[in-house]
Short mmCIF file of C-alpha atoms in Angstrom, two decimals:
data_model
loop_
_atom_site.label_atom_id
_atom_site.label_comp_id
_atom_site.label_asym_id
_atom_site.label_seq_id
_atom_site.Cartn_x
_atom_site.Cartn_y
_atom_site.Cartn_z
CA UNK A 1 48.03 -75.85 -95.86
CA UNK A 2 50.09 -73.96 -93.36
CA UNK A 3 48.76 -73.80 -89.68
CA UNK A 4 47.66 -70.43 -88.42
CA UNK A 5 50.04 -68.98 -86.02
CA UNK A 6 48.94 -66.92 -83.01
CA UNK A 7 50.45 -63.69 -82.35
CA UNK A 8 51.99 -63.11 -78.85
CA UNK A 9 49.26 -60.67 -78.05
CA UNK A 10 46.57 -63.26 -78.92
CA UNK A 11 48.45 -66.01 -76.91
CA UNK A 12 48.57 -63.49 -73.91
CA UNK A 13 44.85 -62.68 -74.19
CA UNK A 14 43.93 -66.31 -74.15
CA UNK A 15 46.07 -67.10 -71.14
CA UNK A 16 44.55 -64.19 -69.14
CA UNK A 17 40.98 -65.42 -70.23
CA UNK A 18 41.89 -69.09 -69.11
CA UNK A 19 43.32 -67.67 -65.86
CA UNK A 20 40.01 -65.49 -65.30
CA UNK A 21 38.06 -68.72 -65.95
CA UNK A 22 40.08 -70.67 -63.45
CA UNK A 23 39.88 -67.83 -60.76
CA UNK A 24 36.04 -67.59 -61.20
CA UNK A 25 35.69 -71.34 -60.88
CA UNK A 26 37.72 -71.45 -57.66
CA UNK A 27 35.55 -68.57 -56.41
CA UNK A 28 32.38 -70.42 -57.07
CA UNK A 29 33.75 -73.61 -55.54
CA UNK A 30 34.67 -71.69 -52.40
CA UNK A 31 31.25 -70.09 -52.24
CA UNK A 32 29.50 -73.39 -52.63
CA UNK A 33 31.74 -74.78 -49.83
CA UNK A 34 30.84 -71.99 -47.53
CA UNK A 35 27.19 -72.20 -48.35
CA UNK A 36 27.23 -75.98 -47.74
CA UNK A 37 29.07 -75.43 -44.42
CA UNK A 38 26.53 -72.93 -43.23
CA UNK A 39 23.52 -75.05 -44.04
CA UNK A 40 25.20 -77.90 -42.01
CA UNK A 41 25.61 -75.56 -39.16
CA UNK A 42 21.84 -74.42 -39.49
CA UNK A 43 20.84 -78.14 -39.49
CA UNK A 44 22.77 -79.06 -36.35
CA UNK A 45 21.61 -75.94 -34.53
CA UNK A 46 17.78 -76.84 -35.52
CA UNK A 47 18.41 -80.35 -34.25
CA UNK A 48 19.69 -79.17 -30.86
CA UNK A 49 16.79 -76.67 -30.55
CA UNK A 50 14.25 -79.52 -31.35
CA UNK A 51 15.87 -81.66 -28.81
CA UNK A 52 15.83 -78.85 -26.11
CA UNK A 53 12.21 -78.22 -26.74
CA UNK A 54 11.32 -81.70 -26.64
CA UNK A 55 13.03 -82.16 -23.30
CA UNK A 56 11.13 -78.96 -21.78
CA UNK A 57 7.89 -80.34 -23.26
CA UNK A 58 8.41 -83.70 -21.52
CA UNK A 59 9.23 -82.04 -18.35
CA UNK A 60 6.09 -79.95 -18.51
CA UNK A 61 3.99 -83.09 -19.29
CA UNK A 62 5.70 -84.91 -16.32
CA UNK A 63 4.85 -82.17 -14.01
CA UNK A 64 1.21 -82.14 -15.22
CA UNK A 65 0.88 -85.82 -14.85
CA UNK A 66 2.31 -85.78 -11.33
CA UNK A 67 -0.40 -83.22 -10.39
CA UNK A 68 -3.26 -85.42 -12.13
CA UNK A 69 -1.71 -88.43 -10.27
CA UNK A 70 -1.79 -86.72 -6.99
CA UNK A 71 -5.45 -85.61 -7.57
CA UNK A 72 -6.46 -89.04 -8.62
CA UNK A 73 -4.87 -90.68 -5.52
CA UNK A 74 -6.43 -88.20 -3.20
CA UNK A 75 -9.83 -88.60 -4.72
CA UNK A 76 -9.68 -92.51 -4.06
CA UNK A 77 -8.07 -92.34 -0.58
CA UNK A 78 -9.84 -94.66 1.73
CA UNK A 79 -12.34 -93.34 4.10
CA UNK A 80 -13.96 -95.57 6.76
CA UNK A 81 -17.80 -95.37 6.81
CA UNK A 82 -19.31 -93.30 9.46
CA UNK A 83 -20.26 -94.81 12.66
CA UNK A 84 -23.87 -95.82 12.83
CA UNK A 85 -25.98 -93.69 15.17
CA UNK A 86 -27.26 -95.22 18.19
CA UNK A 87 -30.92 -96.34 18.30
CA UNK A 88 -33.27 -95.26 21.01
CA UNK A 89 -30.97 -92.57 22.30
CA UNK A 90 -32.73 -90.21 24.62
CA UNK A 91 -30.81 -87.25 26.30
CA UNK A 92 -31.19 -87.08 30.16
CA UNK A 93 -30.96 -84.18 32.45
CA UNK A 94 -27.57 -85.49 33.72
CA UNK A 95 -26.37 -85.42 30.09
CA UNK A 96 -27.90 -82.06 28.79
CA UNK A 97 -27.09 -80.79 25.28
CA UNK A 98 -24.98 -84.07 24.61
CA UNK A 99 -24.46 -84.34 20.85
CA UNK A 100 -26.55 -86.61 18.84
CA UNK A 101 -25.31 -90.23 18.41
CA UNK A 102 -23.10 -91.01 15.42
CA UNK A 103 -21.70 -87.50 15.15
CA UNK A 104 -17.90 -86.67 15.26
CA UNK A 105 -18.05 -85.10 18.69
CA UNK A 106 -20.25 -87.55 20.31
CA UNK A 107 -19.77 -87.23 24.06
CA UNK A 108 -22.57 -89.19 25.68
CA UNK A 109 -21.88 -89.06 29.48
CA UNK A 110 -20.91 -85.27 29.65
CA UNK A 111 -23.02 -82.29 30.04
CA UNK A 112 -22.54 -79.38 27.61
CA UNK A 113 -20.69 -77.42 30.39
CA UNK A 114 -18.29 -80.42 31.13
CA UNK A 115 -17.69 -80.99 27.34
CA UNK A 116 -16.92 -77.26 26.68
CA UNK A 117 -14.56 -76.98 29.72
CA UNK A 118 -12.68 -80.18 28.44
CA UNK A 119 -12.25 -78.67 24.87
CA UNK A 120 -10.85 -75.47 26.38
CA UNK A 121 -8.47 -77.42 28.64
CA UNK A 122 -7.14 -79.40 25.67
CA UNK A 123 -7.05 -76.33 23.28
CA UNK A 124 -9.75 -77.98 20.84
CA UNK A 125 -12.03 -75.68 18.97
CA UNK A 126 -15.21 -77.16 17.53
CA UNK A 127 -15.04 -74.75 14.62
CA UNK A 128 -11.85 -73.46 12.93
CA UNK A 129 -13.59 -70.33 11.30
CA UNK A 130 -12.40 -67.82 14.14
CA UNK A 131 -9.02 -69.47 14.22
CA UNK A 132 -8.48 -69.21 10.45
CA UNK A 133 -9.68 -65.51 10.42
CA UNK A 134 -7.31 -64.58 13.31
CA UNK A 135 -4.36 -66.40 11.43
CA UNK A 136 -5.33 -64.40 8.20
CA UNK A 137 -5.26 -61.12 10.03
CA UNK A 138 -1.93 -61.95 11.47
CA UNK A 139 -0.35 -62.95 8.34
CA UNK A 140 2.53 -60.46 7.20
CA UNK A 141 1.11 -60.43 3.53
CA UNK A 142 -2.49 -59.51 4.73
CA UNK A 143 -2.00 -55.85 4.20
CA UNK A 144 -0.59 -56.23 0.81
CA UNK A 145 -3.68 -57.91 -0.60
CA UNK A 146 -6.55 -55.97 -2.25
CA UNK A 147 -9.24 -54.94 0.11
CA UNK A 148 -11.57 -57.70 -1.25
CA UNK A 149 -9.34 -60.46 0.06
CA UNK A 150 -8.42 -58.68 3.31
CA UNK A 151 -12.12 -58.96 4.35
CA UNK A 152 -12.01 -62.73 3.65
CA UNK A 153 -12.03 -65.14 6.74
CA UNK A 154 -8.95 -66.85 5.52
CA UNK A 155 -5.82 -66.55 3.22
CA UNK A 156 -7.03 -67.14 -0.44
CA UNK A 157 -5.94 -70.28 -2.31
CA UNK A 158 -4.52 -70.16 -5.70
CA UNK A 159 -7.36 -72.07 -7.24
CA UNK A 160 -9.96 -69.50 -5.89
CA UNK A 161 -7.79 -66.59 -7.24
CA UNK A 162 -7.54 -68.26 -10.81
CA UNK A 163 -11.27 -68.83 -10.74
CA UNK A 164 -12.00 -65.17 -10.09
CA UNK A 165 -9.86 -64.14 -12.99
CA UNK A 166 -12.95 -65.08 -15.05
CA UNK A 167 -15.02 -62.21 -13.64
CA UNK A 168 -14.04 -58.77 -15.38
CA UNK A 169 -15.13 -56.90 -12.07
CA UNK A 170 -12.74 -58.74 -9.98
CA UNK A 171 -9.88 -59.57 -12.58
CA UNK A 172 -7.53 -56.65 -11.35
CA UNK A 173 -7.79 -57.57 -7.74
CA UNK A 174 -7.48 -61.14 -8.62
CA UNK A 175 -4.36 -60.70 -10.62
CA UNK A 176 -2.89 -58.54 -7.90
CA UNK A 177 -3.42 -61.52 -5.45
CA UNK A 178 -2.17 -64.13 -7.85
CA UNK A 179 1.34 -62.35 -7.97
CA UNK A 180 1.42 -62.27 -4.23
CA UNK A 181 0.67 -66.07 -4.14
CA UNK A 182 3.29 -67.02 -6.74
CA UNK A 183 7.05 -66.94 -6.86
CA UNK A 184 8.70 -64.06 -8.64
CA UNK A 185 10.33 -66.08 -11.39
CA UNK A 186 6.91 -66.60 -13.17
CA UNK A 187 5.83 -62.91 -12.72
CA UNK A 188 7.01 -61.84 -16.19
CA UNK A 189 5.05 -64.86 -17.66
CA UNK A 190 1.99 -63.95 -15.69
CA UNK A 191 2.22 -60.27 -16.70
CA UNK A 192 2.37 -61.06 -20.34
CA UNK A 193 -0.45 -63.64 -20.16
CA UNK A 194 -2.63 -61.32 -18.10
CA UNK A 195 -2.06 -58.54 -20.83
CA UNK A 196 -3.02 -61.08 -23.62
CA UNK A 197 -6.26 -61.91 -21.56
CA UNK A 198 -5.36 -65.30 -20.33
CA UNK A 199 -7.14 -66.84 -17.29
CA UNK A 200 -4.41 -69.40 -16.63
CA UNK A 201 -7.11 -72.09 -16.11
CA UNK A 202 -4.66 -74.56 -17.82
CA UNK A 203 -2.48 -74.35 -14.66
CA UNK A 204 -5.23 -75.42 -12.21
CA UNK A 205 -4.72 -78.27 -9.78
CA UNK A 206 -6.08 -79.51 -6.50
CA UNK A 207 -3.20 -78.17 -4.44
CA UNK A 208 -1.33 -74.65 -4.55
CA UNK A 209 1.96 -76.48 -4.77
CA UNK A 210 0.87 -78.29 -8.04
CA UNK A 211 -0.54 -74.95 -9.35
CA UNK A 212 2.87 -73.35 -8.73
CA UNK A 213 4.78 -76.24 -10.48
CA UNK A 214 2.37 -75.74 -13.45
CA UNK A 215 3.12 -72.09 -13.70
CA UNK A 216 6.95 -72.79 -13.46
CA UNK A 217 6.69 -75.31 -16.31
CA UNK A 218 4.50 -73.03 -18.49
CA UNK A 219 7.00 -70.07 -17.87
CA UNK A 220 9.87 -72.11 -18.98
CA UNK A 221 8.23 -73.18 -22.19
CA UNK A 222 7.08 -69.47 -22.71
CA UNK A 223 10.58 -68.16 -22.27
CA UNK A 224 12.10 -70.84 -24.55
CA UNK A 225 9.57 -70.05 -27.24
CA UNK A 226 10.31 -66.28 -27.10
CA UNK A 227 14.03 -66.91 -27.32
CA UNK A 228 13.52 -69.19 -30.22
CA UNK A 229 11.46 -66.53 -32.12
CA UNK A 230 14.08 -63.87 -31.51
CA UNK A 231 16.87 -66.14 -32.72
CA UNK A 232 14.82 -67.04 -35.83
CA UNK A 233 14.02 -63.44 -36.59
CA UNK A 234 17.73 -62.56 -36.11
CA UNK A 235 18.82 -65.22 -38.56
CA UNK A 236 16.12 -64.48 -41.07
CA UNK A 237 17.41 -60.95 -41.06
CA UNK A 238 21.10 -61.92 -41.43
CA UNK A 239 20.94 -64.72 -43.84
CA UNK A 240 20.22 -64.22 -47.49
CA UNK A 241 16.97 -65.63 -48.99
CA UNK A 242 17.34 -68.98 -50.79
CA UNK A 243 16.11 -67.44 -54.11
CA UNK A 244 18.85 -64.78 -53.66
CA UNK A 245 21.39 -67.45 -52.99
CA UNK A 246 20.72 -69.28 -56.12
CA UNK A 247 21.10 -66.13 -58.27
CA UNK A 248 24.30 -65.21 -56.37
CA UNK A 249 25.94 -68.54 -56.90
CA UNK A 250 24.51 -69.37 -60.39
CA UNK A 251 27.61 -70.32 -62.52
#
């Protein structure tokens, strides 16, 4: 039986088909290589983001632990017992108005006039209320505070301001005072938190410096979270969906 001979046209057609198959196969291989490389880059970037977020989280935890440790240490600071009061103590005309025994300003042996004169000579004031009020009125920031806090007898503390954010009636004044008492780098974080209804009580601590550090830590985490959300939204917009990728590269 004689073998069937292909015509030149048939041979040319077969060669073109083979060449087309080889070209399509190379294209599919190139597409798969590019896809694998893109996935590798995305995995590496995700690992870097996780490491960066873990570091920021650890820094925030460390700052809060330092605040707690400081508060714990201050609460257990040794305080000597008060001196016991004198028994059978009776004022005499020579020692008129002398303080009672056992008090901090015990001055047995001096009259009220002598005692007051010594305090004035040494610049000591029994009560700091008037001193604090004068210092607050002389404060350069005094006029920038809302009227409510200008009438206080001292410069407000951050803990008091955060506590007043709970009251709807004082909320606006308290937030204005809060921004005056905090550094400018946390103001954007405070503005967004105030708009969202936050009272910032998670940043409370015993000292104003610790509260400020807590604000800084939360602001860093907030900025990183917003940056990550924007980046993920951009990538979701630019990168094709997995289902579409499978259909596109299906051989």
